[in-house]
Amino acid sequence: DSGVTQTPKHLITATGQRVTLRCSPRSGDLSVYWYQQSLDQGLQFLIQYYNGEERAKGNILERFSAQQFPDLHSELNLSSLELGDSALYFCASSVGSGRAWEPLHFGNGTRLTVT
Amino acid sequence: AQTVTQSQPEMSVQEAETVTLSCTYDTSESDYYLFWYKQPPSRQMILVIRQEAYKQQNATENRFSVNFQKAAKSFSLKISDSQLGDAAMYFCAYRSLNDYSGNTGKLIFGQGTTLQVKP
């Protein structure tokens, strides 16, 4: 068990809808990262938050947004969903600001299916 | 931009045998970290081993070891005495050491290699 909790485990929704994925980092970790894993794109970095502030941004669509709250949990909001957004969304956490030597601890992911 | 390539979509190995998974990467940086992650059917990403680019000695973790060839930009994973529990998808990943862009948190993954272990 990595200590990173993601909810829900599975989510099925229709095109055009909006969903929120939630992540609780490992106790003591200040950074949260979001990754998308799909069959065609592989594992793609979306965004990182460190102690409530956006730290780094990757291939995140404008329809997607994220935030990290004072209690350090994070939410990834996906809106105007398309079929191609169906993927496994991972959250990971690390203790510091994201230095290369800090191990990332991954959650079990949320499987999103858009129909 | 950095890229990571895993050219073997699938590999298989007999239980107790040794298998090597290949990974190459492209970067203009001199300092970075390389990782191998395992993703079993439970789908959780598990860190297997990591290598610091400035260290010449190859990292080892029990039955897992790497062959790091910096000049060739190659980072292969060797699994010795393969066990049924090693069956999973394995991902090679790159992480920059330089913080000038604030992007050291970003892991760049390869496409993955599915490893089958035959009893």
PDB file of N, CA, C and O in Angstrom, chain A residues 1 4 9 13-14 16 29 36 38-39 48 51 53-54 56 59 64 69 80-82 95-96 102-103 106 108 113-114:
ATOM      1  N   ASP A   1       0.845  -1.192   0.000  1.00  0.00           N
ATOM      2  CA  ASP A   1       0.000   0.000   0.000  1.00  0.00           C
ATOM      3  C   ASP A   1       0.887   1.252   0.000  1.00  0.00           C
ATOM      4  O   ASP A   1       1.736   1.429   0.866  1.00  0.00           O
ATOM      5  N   VAL A   4      -1.291   6.450  -0.857  1.00  0.00           N
ATOM      6  CA  VAL A   4      -2.006   7.430  -1.672  1.00  0.00           C
ATOM      7  C   VAL A   4      -3.396   6.863  -1.974  1.00  0.00           C
ATOM      8  O   VAL A   4      -3.510   5.747  -2.473  1.00  0.00           O
ATOM      9  N   LYS A   9     -12.818   4.513  -7.586  1.00  0.00           N
ATOM     10  CA  LYS A   9     -11.999   3.554  -8.318  1.00  0.00           C
ATOM     11  C   LYS A   9     -12.430   3.476  -9.767  1.00  0.00           C
ATOM     12  O   LYS A   9     -11.616   3.311 -10.673  1.00  0.00           O
ATOM     13  N   THR A  13     -19.459   7.668 -17.196  1.00  0.00           N
ATOM     14  CA  THR A  13     -20.266   8.853 -17.424  1.00  0.00           C
ATOM     15  C   THR A  13     -20.471   9.048 -18.926  1.00  0.00           C
ATOM     16  O   THR A  13     -19.881   8.339 -19.735  1.00  0.00           O
ATOM     17  N   ALA A  14     -21.290  10.012 -19.264  1.00  0.00           N
ATOM     18  CA  ALA A  14     -21.620  10.238 -20.673  1.00  0.00           C
ATOM     19  C   ALA A  14     -20.830  11.415 -21.226  1.00  0.00           C
ATOM     20  O   ALA A  14     -20.314  12.262 -20.480  1.00  0.00           O
ATOM     21  N   GLY A  16     -19.930  14.918 -22.668  1.00  0.00           N
ATOM     22  CA  GLY A  16     -20.431  16.235 -22.317  1.00  0.00           C
ATOM     23  C   GLY A  16     -20.538  16.492 -20.823  1.00  0.00           C
ATOM     24  O   GLY A  16     -20.720  17.637 -20.413  1.00  0.00           O
ATOM     25  N   ASP A  29       3.429  14.098   2.625  1.00  0.00           N
ATOM     26  CA  ASP A  29       3.819  14.506   1.274  1.00  0.00           C
ATOM     27  C   ASP A  29       3.163  15.830   0.907  1.00  0.00           C
ATOM     28  O   ASP A  29       1.980  16.027   1.121  1.00  0.00           O
ATOM     29  N   GLN A  36      -2.225  10.672 -16.734  1.00  0.00           N
ATOM     30  CA  GLN A  36      -3.271   9.992 -17.500  1.00  0.00           C
ATOM     31  C   GLN A  36      -2.639   8.822 -18.238  1.00  0.00           C
ATOM     32  O   GLN A  36      -1.598   8.973 -18.889  1.00  0.00           O
ATOM     33  N   SER A  38      -3.560   6.113 -21.099  1.00  0.00           N
ATOM     34  CA  SER A  38      -4.492   5.641 -22.116  1.00  0.00           C
ATOM     35  C   SER A  38      -3.754   4.728 -23.078  1.00  0.00           C
ATOM     36  O   SER A  38      -2.524   4.750 -23.145  1.00  0.00           O
ATOM     37  N   LEU A  39      -4.499   3.951 -23.836  1.00  0.00           N
ATOM     38  CA  LEU A  39      -3.897   2.966 -24.739  1.00  0.00           C
ATOM     39  C   LEU A  39      -3.082   3.639 -25.838  1.00  0.00           C
ATOM     40  O   LEU A  39      -2.016   3.166 -26.208  1.00  0.00           O
ATOM     41  N   GLN A  48       1.268  19.143 -11.675  1.00  0.00           N
ATOM     42  CA  GLN A  48       1.786  18.939 -10.331  1.00  0.00           C
ATOM     43  C   GLN A  48       1.438  20.129  -9.458  1.00  0.00           C
ATOM     44  O   GLN A  48       1.535  21.281  -9.901  1.00  0.00           O
ATOM     45  N   ASN A  51       2.286  22.053  -2.199  1.00  0.00           N
ATOM     46  CA  ASN A  51       1.823  22.831  -1.058  1.00  0.00           C
ATOM     47  C   ASN A  51       0.768  23.875  -1.476  1.00  0.00           C
ATOM     48  O   ASN A  51       0.818  25.029  -1.049  1.00  0.00           O
ATOM     49  N   GLU A  53       0.169  25.151  -4.468  1.00  0.00           N
ATOM     50  CA  GLU A  53       0.454  25.967  -5.649  1.00  0.00           C
ATOM     51  C   GLU A  53       0.793  25.084  -6.853  1.00  0.00           C
ATOM     52  O   GLU A  53       1.448  24.049  -6.708  1.00  0.00           O
ATOM     53  N   GLU A  54       0.381  25.521  -8.024  1.00  0.00           N
ATOM     54  CA  GLU A  54       0.745  24.797  -9.238  1.00  0.00           C
ATOM     55  C   GLU A  54       2.249  24.886  -9.430  1.00  0.00           C
ATOM     56  O   GLU A  54       2.828  25.974  -9.420  1.00  0.00           O
ATOM     57  N   ALA A  56       4.134  22.511 -11.825  1.00  0.00           N
ATOM     58  CA  ALA A  56       4.536  22.151 -13.184  1.00  0.00           C
ATOM     59  C   ALA A  56       3.303  21.712 -13.963  1.00  0.00           C
ATOM     60  O   ALA A  56       2.352  21.192 -13.391  1.00  0.00           O
ATOM     61  N   ASN A  59       0.784  17.917 -20.337  1.00  0.00           N
ATOM     62  CA  ASN A  59      -0.178  17.872 -21.449  1.00  0.00           C
ATOM     63  C   ASN A  59      -1.618  17.888 -20.963  1.00  0.00           C
ATOM     64  O   ASN A  59      -2.407  17.027 -21.304  1.00  0.00           O
ATOM     65  N   PHE A  64      -9.654  20.456 -18.655  1.00  0.00           N
ATOM     66  CA  PHE A  64      -9.286  19.829 -17.379  1.00  0.00           C
ATOM     67  C   PHE A  64      -8.702  20.900 -16.461  1.00  0.00           C
ATOM     68  O   PHE A  64      -7.989  21.805 -16.901  1.00  0.00           O
ATOM     69  N   PHE A  69      -5.868  21.524  -2.076  1.00  0.00           N
ATOM     70  CA  PHE A  69      -6.507  22.222  -0.960  1.00  0.00           C
ATOM     71  C   PHE A  69      -5.563  22.350   0.231  1.00  0.00           C
ATOM     72  O   PHE A  69      -4.529  21.691   0.271  1.00  0.00           O
ATOM     73  N   SER A  80     -16.786  18.705 -20.068  1.00  0.00           N
ATOM     74  CA  SER A  80     -17.115  18.506 -21.489  1.00  0.00           C
ATOM     75  C   SER A  80     -16.464  17.229 -21.998  1.00  0.00           C
ATOM     76  O   SER A  80     -15.768  17.213 -23.018  1.00  0.00           O
ATOM     77  N   LEU A  81     -16.712  16.168 -21.283  1.00  0.00           N
ATOM     78  CA  LEU A  81     -15.997  14.915 -21.539  1.00  0.00           C
ATOM     79  C   LEU A  81     -16.257  14.367 -22.935  1.00  0.00           C
ATOM     80  O   LEU A  81     -17.381  14.444 -23.463  1.00  0.00           O
ATOM     81  N   GLU A  82     -15.197  13.818 -23.503  1.00  0.00           N
ATOM     82  CA  GLU A  82     -15.247  13.193 -24.816  1.00  0.00           C
ATOM     83  C   GLU A  82     -14.870  11.725 -24.665  1.00  0.00           C
ATOM     84  O   GLU A  82     -14.254  11.321 -23.664  1.00  0.00           O
ATOM     85  N   VAL A  95       7.348  13.829  -1.145  1.00  0.00           N
ATOM     86  CA  VAL A  95       7.496  14.582   0.095  1.00  0.00           C
ATOM     87  C   VAL A  95       7.822  16.055  -0.148  1.00  0.00           C
ATOM     88  O   VAL A  95       7.364  16.922   0.588  1.00  0.00           O
ATOM     89  N   GLY A  96       8.600  16.333  -1.213  1.00  0.00           N
ATOM     90  CA  GLY A  96       9.040  17.711  -1.418  1.00  0.00           C
ATOM     91  C   GLY A  96       8.429  18.339  -2.651  1.00  0.00           C
ATOM     92  O   GLY A  96       7.331  17.992  -3.086  1.00  0.00           O
ATOM     93  N   GLU A 102      13.345  12.478  -5.426  1.00  0.00           N
ATOM     94  CA  GLU A 102      12.223  12.152  -4.542  1.00  0.00           C
ATOM     95  C   GLU A 102      11.376  11.049  -5.164  1.00  0.00           C
ATOM     96  O   GLU A 102      10.859  11.217  -6.273  1.00  0.00           O
ATOM     97  N   PRO A 103      11.198   9.938  -4.485  1.00  0.00           N
ATOM     98  CA  PRO A 103      10.354   8.888  -5.042  1.00  0.00           C
ATOM     99  C   PRO A 103       8.912   9.363  -5.165  1.00  0.00           C
ATOM    100  O   PRO A 103       8.420  10.114  -4.325  1.00  0.00           O
ATOM    101  N   PHE A 106       2.507   6.184  -6.051  1.00  0.00           N
ATOM    102  CA  PHE A 106       1.306   6.212  -6.872  1.00  0.00           C
ATOM    103  C   PHE A 106       0.112   5.597  -6.166  1.00  0.00           C
ATOM    104  O   PHE A 106       0.252   4.604  -5.432  1.00  0.00           O
ATOM    105  N   ASN A 108      -3.851   3.835  -6.762  1.00  0.00           N
ATOM    106  CA  ASN A 108      -4.324   2.748  -7.616  1.00  0.00           C
ATOM    107  C   ASN A 108      -5.083   3.233  -8.845  1.00  0.00           C
ATOM    108  O   ASN A 108      -5.512   2.421  -9.659  1.00  0.00           O
ATOM    109  N   THR A 113     -14.555   5.865 -17.697  1.00  0.00           N
ATOM    110  CA  THR A 113     -15.126   5.408 -18.963  1.00  0.00           C
ATOM    111  C   THR A 113     -16.174   6.418 -19.400  1.00  0.00           C
ATOM    112  O   THR A 113     -17.126   6.694 -18.663  1.00  0.00           O
ATOM    113  N   VAL A 114     -15.980   6.977 -20.580  1.00  0.00           N
ATOM    114  CA  VAL A 114     -16.934   7.942 -21.135  1.00  0.00           C
ATOM    115  C   VAL A 114     -17.699   7.245 -22.258  1.00  0.00           C
ATOM    116  O   VAL A 114     -17.096   6.716 -23.201  1.00  0.00           O
TER     117      VAL A 114
END
